[in-house]
Amino acid sequence: MTNHAMAAAPSRSGNSYDSVTITLHWLTAVLVICLFVSIELRGFLPRGTWIRSEMQPVHVSLGILPLPTMLLRCFWRLSRRGNLPPTTSGHMDIAARLAHFGLYGLLIAQVVLGFALSAAREGPSCLSDCSRCHG
């Protein structure tokens, strides 16, 4: 390992990430993988089968979870700002921060877009006794 790589990696002697940060990181990763697998697997299943029809609600149900997870991660990160392991300096630090916030933004945008797509497929909800919805 080079000196640069050793300086960038957090050590185990008090400069590592806390257990909540690690848990939230891996929870986010598992959710993203499960969401990807659930919708991709649905595409391989034969149309009209019960399991294919159940994959969409599973995907939607799991799709709700990244938003509170990401909000909790953001809150936790902002509240523990001084307790993070030391980072690199200069351009690498700026690039790492931009990449991190970019990933946070993309994950939150993915959830919002999923809600928007789901709402667009269902159409406008009927809040009154209109003939279009009730016959």
PDB file of N, CA, C and O in Angstrom, residues 7-52:
ATOM      1  N   ALA A   7      -2.783   7.112   3.984  1.00  0.00           N
ATOM      2  CA  ALA A   7      -3.261   8.369   4.566  1.00  0.00           C
ATOM      3  C   ALA A   7      -4.754   8.543   4.331  1.00  0.00           C
ATOM      4  O   ALA A   7      -5.449   9.127   5.139  1.00  0.00           O
ATOM      5  N   ALA A   8      -5.279   8.016   3.213  1.00  0.00           N
ATOM      6  CA  ALA A   8      -6.689   8.192   2.876  1.00  0.00           C
ATOM      7  C   ALA A   8      -7.585   7.221   3.631  1.00  0.00           C
ATOM      8  O   ALA A   8      -8.743   7.498   3.859  1.00  0.00           O
ATOM      9  N   ALA A   9      -7.060   6.072   3.997  1.00  0.00           N
ATOM     10  CA  ALA A   9      -7.877   5.061   4.669  1.00  0.00           C
ATOM     11  C   ALA A   9      -7.970   5.363   6.160  1.00  0.00           C
ATOM     12  O   ALA A   9      -6.967   5.653   6.798  1.00  0.00           O
ATOM     13  N   PRO A  10      -9.209   5.312   6.729  1.00  0.00           N
ATOM     14  CA  PRO A  10      -9.315   5.547   8.172  1.00  0.00           C
ATOM     15  C   PRO A  10      -8.670   4.402   8.943  1.00  0.00           C
ATOM     16  O   PRO A  10      -8.768   3.248   8.572  1.00  0.00           O
ATOM     17  N   SER A  11      -8.006   4.752  10.014  1.00  0.00           N
ATOM     18  CA  SER A  11      -7.368   3.719  10.827  1.00  0.00           C
ATOM     19  C   SER A  11      -8.362   3.171  11.841  1.00  0.00           C
ATOM     20  O   SER A  11      -9.415   3.728  12.061  1.00  0.00           O
ATOM     21  N   ARG A  12      -8.026   2.098  12.485  1.00  0.00           N
ATOM     22  CA  ARG A  12      -8.907   1.470  13.474  1.00  0.00           C
ATOM     23  C   ARG A  12      -8.713   2.055  14.877  1.00  0.00           C
ATOM     24  O   ARG A  12      -9.377   1.676  15.795  1.00  0.00           O
ATOM     25  N   SER A  13      -7.810   2.990  15.022  1.00  0.00           N
ATOM     26  CA  SER A  13      -7.503   3.510  16.352  1.00  0.00           C
ATOM     27  C   SER A  13      -8.250   4.815  16.633  1.00  0.00           C
ATOM     28  O   SER A  13      -7.653   5.858  16.762  1.00  0.00           O
ATOM     29  N   GLY A  14      -9.577   4.766  16.686  1.00  0.00           N
ATOM     30  CA  GLY A  14     -10.357   5.935  17.056  1.00  0.00           C
ATOM     31  C   GLY A  14     -10.702   6.858  15.910  1.00  0.00           C
ATOM     32  O   GLY A  14     -11.461   7.788  16.091  1.00  0.00           O
ATOM     33  N   ASN A  15     -10.164   6.646  14.736  1.00  0.00           N
ATOM     34  CA  ASN A  15     -10.455   7.505  13.602  1.00  0.00           C
ATOM     35  C   ASN A  15     -11.360   6.819  12.591  1.00  0.00           C
ATOM     36  O   ASN A  15     -11.411   7.221  11.447  1.00  0.00           O
ATOM     37  N   SER A  16     -12.079   5.793  12.992  1.00  0.00           N
ATOM     38  CA  SER A  16     -12.955   5.101  12.053  1.00  0.00           C
ATOM     39  C   SER A  16     -14.377   5.620  12.202  1.00  0.00           C
ATOM     40  O   SER A  16     -14.711   6.335  13.137  1.00  0.00           O
ATOM     41  N   TYR A  17     -15.219   5.241  11.268  1.00  0.00           N
ATOM     42  CA  TYR A  17     -16.614   5.649  11.301  1.00  0.00           C
ATOM     43  C   TYR A  17     -17.332   4.944  12.451  1.00  0.00           C
ATOM     44  O   TYR A  17     -17.030   3.807  12.782  1.00  0.00           O
ATOM     45  N   ASP A  18     -18.326   5.625  13.022  1.00  0.00           N
ATOM     46  CA  ASP A  18     -19.085   5.030  14.129  1.00  0.00           C
ATOM     47  C   ASP A  18     -20.057   3.984  13.588  1.00  0.00           C
ATOM     48  O   ASP A  18     -20.323   3.913  12.389  1.00  0.00           O
ATOM     49  N   SER A  19     -20.601   3.174  14.467  1.00  0.00           N
ATOM     50  CA  SER A  19     -21.449   2.047  14.059  1.00  0.00           C
ATOM     51  C   SER A  19     -22.752   2.507  13.402  1.00  0.00           C
ATOM     52  O   SER A  19     -23.258   1.828  12.505  1.00  0.00           O
ATOM     53  N   VAL A  20     -23.295   3.652  13.800  1.00  0.00           N
ATOM     54  CA  VAL A  20     -24.538   4.144  13.176  1.00  0.00           C
ATOM     55  C   VAL A  20     -24.271   4.524  11.725  1.00  0.00           C
ATOM     56  O   VAL A  20     -25.050   4.178  10.826  1.00  0.00           O
ATOM     57  N   THR A  21     -23.179   5.218  11.476  1.00  0.00           N
ATOM     58  CA  THR A  21     -22.821   5.618  10.117  1.00  0.00           C
ATOM     59  C   THR A  21     -22.610   4.387   9.238  1.00  0.00           C
ATOM     60  O   THR A  21     -23.099   4.331   8.104  1.00  0.00           O
ATOM     61  N   ILE A  22     -21.914   3.402   9.756  1.00  0.00           N
ATOM     62  CA  ILE A  22     -21.662   2.169   9.000  1.00  0.00           C
ATOM     63  C   ILE A  22     -22.965   1.431   8.730  1.00  0.00           C
ATOM     64  O   ILE A  22     -23.215   0.974   7.607  1.00  0.00           O
ATOM     65  N   THR A  23     -23.830   1.338   9.735  1.00  0.00           N
ATOM     66  CA  THR A  23     -25.118   0.654   9.567  1.00  0.00           C
ATOM     67  C   THR A  23     -25.982   1.359   8.531  1.00  0.00           C
ATOM     68  O   THR A  23     -26.574   0.713   7.655  1.00  0.00           O
ATOM     69  N   LEU A  24     -26.063   2.682   8.600  1.00  0.00           N
ATOM     70  CA  LEU A  24     -26.858   3.425   7.625  1.00  0.00           C
ATOM     71  C   LEU A  24     -26.288   3.280   6.215  1.00  0.00           C
ATOM     72  O   LEU A  24     -27.036   3.188   5.237  1.00  0.00           O
ATOM     73  N   HIS A  25     -24.968   3.251   6.111  1.00  0.00           N
ATOM     74  CA  HIS A  25     -24.324   3.057   4.804  1.00  0.00           C
ATOM     75  C   HIS A  25     -24.741   1.718   4.199  1.00  0.00           C
ATOM     76  O   HIS A  25     -25.172   1.652   3.046  1.00  0.00           O
ATOM     77  N   TRP A  26     -24.609   0.648   4.974  1.00  0.00           N
ATOM     78  CA  TRP A  26     -24.909  -0.675   4.442  1.00  0.00           C
ATOM     79  C   TRP A  26     -26.403  -0.894   4.257  1.00  0.00           C
ATOM     80  O   TRP A  26     -26.817  -1.600   3.333  1.00  0.00           O
ATOM     81  N   LEU A  27     -27.227  -0.283   5.085  1.00  0.00           N
ATOM     82  CA  LEU A  27     -28.678  -0.354   4.884  1.00  0.00           C
ATOM     83  C   LEU A  27     -29.057   0.290   3.552  1.00  0.00           C
ATOM     84  O   LEU A  27     -29.847  -0.271   2.780  1.00  0.00           O
ATOM     85  N   THR A  28     -28.460   1.433   3.263  1.00  0.00           N
ATOM     86  CA  THR A  28     -28.704   2.097   1.985  1.00  0.00           C
ATOM     87  C   THR A  28     -28.256   1.214   0.824  1.00  0.00           C
ATOM     88  O   THR A  28     -28.978   1.057  -0.164  1.00  0.00           O
ATOM     89  N   ALA A  29     -27.077   0.639   0.934  1.00  0.00           N
ATOM     90  CA  ALA A  29     -26.556  -0.221  -0.132  1.00  0.00           C
ATOM     91  C   ALA A  29     -27.449  -1.432  -0.358  1.00  0.00           C
ATOM     92  O   ALA A  29     -27.775  -1.776  -1.502  1.00  0.00           O
ATOM     93  N   VAL A  30     -27.888  -2.077   0.711  1.00  0.00           N
ATOM     94  CA  VAL A  30     -28.752  -3.259   0.586  1.00  0.00           C
ATOM     95  C   VAL A  30     -30.092  -2.874  -0.035  1.00  0.00           C
ATOM     96  O   VAL A  30     -30.620  -3.595  -0.897  1.00  0.00           O
ATOM     97  N   LEU A  31     -30.658  -1.746   0.366  1.00  0.00           N
ATOM     98  CA  LEU A  31     -31.925  -1.292  -0.209  1.00  0.00           C
ATOM     99  C   LEU A  31     -31.795  -1.041  -1.704  1.00  0.00           C
ATOM    100  O   LEU A  31     -32.655  -1.465  -2.487  1.00  0.00           O
ATOM    101  N   VAL A  32     -30.732  -0.364  -2.117  1.00  0.00           N
ATOM    102  CA  VAL A  32     -30.529  -0.082  -3.537  1.00  0.00           C
ATOM    103  C   VAL A  32     -30.380  -1.387  -4.324  1.00  0.00           C
ATOM    104  O   VAL A  32     -30.977  -1.554  -5.392  1.00  0.00           O
ATOM    105  N   ILE A  33     -29.624  -2.315  -3.801  1.00  0.00           N
ATOM    106  CA  ILE A  33     -29.436  -3.608  -4.483  1.00  0.00           C
ATOM    107  C   ILE A  33     -30.757  -4.367  -4.562  1.00  0.00           C
ATOM    108  O   ILE A  33     -31.113  -4.906  -5.619  1.00  0.00           O
ATOM    109  N   CYS A  34     -31.517  -4.411  -3.467  1.00  0.00           N
ATOM    110  CA  CYS A  34     -32.810  -5.108  -3.469  1.00  0.00           C
ATOM    111  C   CYS A  34     -33.791  -4.469  -4.451  1.00  0.00           C
ATOM    112  O   CYS A  34     -34.531  -5.176  -5.140  1.00  0.00           O
ATOM    113  N   LEU A  35     -33.804  -3.149  -4.521  1.00  0.00           N
ATOM    114  CA  LEU A  35     -34.684  -2.464  -5.465  1.00  0.00           C
ATOM    115  C   LEU A  35     -34.302  -2.797  -6.901  1.00  0.00           C
ATOM    116  O   LEU A  35     -35.171  -3.078  -7.738  1.00  0.00           O
ATOM    117  N   PHE A  36     -33.025  -2.777  -7.182  1.00  0.00           N
ATOM    118  CA  PHE A  36     -32.557  -3.099  -8.529  1.00  0.00           C
ATOM    119  C   PHE A  36     -32.911  -4.539  -8.900  1.00  0.00           C
ATOM    120  O   PHE A  36     -33.462  -4.804  -9.963  1.00  0.00           O
ATOM    121  N   VAL A  37     -32.610  -5.456  -7.996  1.00  0.00           N
ATOM    122  CA  VAL A  37     -32.871  -6.871  -8.262  1.00  0.00           C
ATOM    123  C   VAL A  37     -34.369  -7.127  -8.418  1.00  0.00           C
ATOM    124  O   VAL A  37     -34.791  -7.862  -9.323  1.00  0.00           O
ATOM    125  N   SER A  38     -35.193  -6.518  -7.566  1.00  0.00           N
ATOM    126  CA  SER A  38     -36.632  -6.789  -7.622  1.00  0.00           C
ATOM    127  C   SER A  38     -37.241  -6.360  -8.949  1.00  0.00           C
ATOM    128  O   SER A  38     -38.053  -7.089  -9.522  1.00  0.00           O
ATOM    129  N   ILE A  39     -36.851  -5.212  -9.470  1.00  0.00           N
ATOM    130  CA  ILE A  39     -37.456  -4.757 -10.724  1.00  0.00           C
ATOM    131  C   ILE A  39     -36.830  -5.451 -11.927  1.00  0.00           C
ATOM    132  O   ILE A  39     -37.507  -5.711 -12.922  1.00  0.00           O
ATOM    133  N   GLU A  40     -35.554  -5.796 -11.853  1.00  0.00           N
ATOM    134  CA  GLU A  40     -34.929  -6.534 -12.953  1.00  0.00           C
ATOM    135  C   GLU A  40     -35.443  -7.967 -13.016  1.00  0.00           C
ATOM    136  O   GLU A  40     -35.681  -8.500 -14.089  1.00  0.00           O
ATOM    137  N   LEU A  41     -35.607  -8.586 -11.861  1.00  0.00           N
ATOM    138  CA  LEU A  41     -36.127  -9.950 -11.809  1.00  0.00           C
ATOM    139  C   LEU A  41     -37.531 -10.011 -12.388  1.00  0.00           C
ATOM    140  O   LEU A  41     -37.884 -10.963 -13.088  1.00  0.00           O
ATOM    141  N   ARG A  42     -38.320  -8.986 -12.136  1.00  0.00           N
ATOM    142  CA  ARG A  42     -39.692  -8.927 -12.659  1.00  0.00           C
ATOM    143  C   ARG A  42     -39.686  -9.016 -14.183  1.00  0.00           C
ATOM    144  O   ARG A  42     -40.559  -9.645 -14.783  1.00  0.00           O
ATOM    145  N   GLY A  43     -38.709  -8.400 -14.834  1.00  0.00           N
ATOM    146  CA  GLY A  43     -38.625  -8.423 -16.292  1.00  0.00           C
ATOM    147  C   GLY A  43     -38.350  -9.809 -16.858  1.00  0.00           C
ATOM    148  O   GLY A  43     -38.702 -10.092 -18.004  1.00  0.00           O
ATOM    149  N   PHE A  44     -37.757 -10.688 -16.067  1.00  0.00           N
ATOM    150  CA  PHE A  44     -37.450 -12.041 -16.534  1.00  0.00           C
ATOM    151  C   PHE A  44     -38.591 -13.029 -16.300  1.00  0.00           C
ATOM    152  O   PHE A  44     -38.582 -14.120 -16.853  1.00  0.00           O
ATOM    153  N   LEU A  45     -39.531 -12.664 -15.464  1.00  0.00           N
ATOM    154  CA  LEU A  45     -40.626 -13.580 -15.141  1.00  0.00           C
ATOM    155  C   LEU A  45     -41.709 -13.519 -16.207  1.00  0.00           C
ATOM    156  O   LEU A  45     -41.972 -12.468 -16.790  1.00  0.00           O
ATOM    157  N   PRO A  46     -42.370 -14.665 -16.467  1.00  0.00           N
ATOM    158  CA  PRO A  46     -43.415 -14.683 -17.487  1.00  0.00           C
ATOM    159  C   PRO A  46     -44.605 -13.792 -17.106  1.00  0.00           C
ATOM    160  O   PRO A  46     -45.003 -13.738 -15.944  1.00  0.00           O
ATOM    161  N   ARG A  47     -45.147 -13.115 -18.105  1.00  0.00           N
ATOM    162  CA  ARG A  47     -46.314 -12.261 -17.876  1.00  0.00           C
ATOM    163  C   ARG A  47     -47.499 -13.103 -17.427  1.00  0.00           C
ATOM    164  O   ARG A  47     -47.674 -14.229 -17.861  1.00  0.00           O
ATOM    165  N   GLY A  48     -48.286 -12.526 -16.531  1.00  0.00           N
ATOM    166  CA  GLY A  48     -49.494 -13.197 -16.068  1.00  0.00           C
ATOM    167  C   GLY A  48     -49.290 -14.121 -14.879  1.00  0.00           C
ATOM    168  O   GLY A  48     -50.260 -14.662 -14.354  1.00  0.00           O
ATOM    169  N   THR A  49     -48.045 -14.303 -14.435  1.00  0.00           N
ATOM    170  CA  THR A  49     -47.812 -15.176 -13.284  1.00  0.00           C
ATOM    171  C   THR A  49     -47.996 -14.373 -12.001  1.00  0.00           C
ATOM    172  O   THR A  49     -47.807 -13.158 -11.969  1.00  0.00           O
ATOM    173  N   TRP A  50     -48.369 -15.076 -10.930  1.00  0.00           N
ATOM    174  CA  TRP A  50     -48.628 -14.395  -9.658  1.00  0.00           C
ATOM    175  C   TRP A  50     -47.373 -13.747  -9.103  1.00  0.00           C
ATOM    176  O   TRP A  50     -47.418 -12.673  -8.531  1.00  0.00           O
ATOM    177  N   ILE A  51     -46.222 -14.387  -9.306  1.00  0.00           N
ATOM    178  CA  ILE A  51     -44.991 -13.835  -8.730  1.00  0.00           C
ATOM    179  C   ILE A  51     -44.586 -12.540  -9.444  1.00  0.00           C
ATOM    180  O   ILE A  51     -44.107 -11.603  -8.815  1.00  0.00           O
ATOM    181  N   ARG A  52     -44.795 -12.491 -10.754  1.00  0.00           N
ATOM    182  CA  ARG A  52     -44.481 -11.251 -11.488  1.00  0.00           C
ATOM    183  C   ARG A  52     -45.382 -10.114 -11.014  1.00  0.00           C
ATOM    184  O   ARG A  52     -44.920  -8.996 -10.814  1.00  0.00           O
TER     185      ARG A  52
END
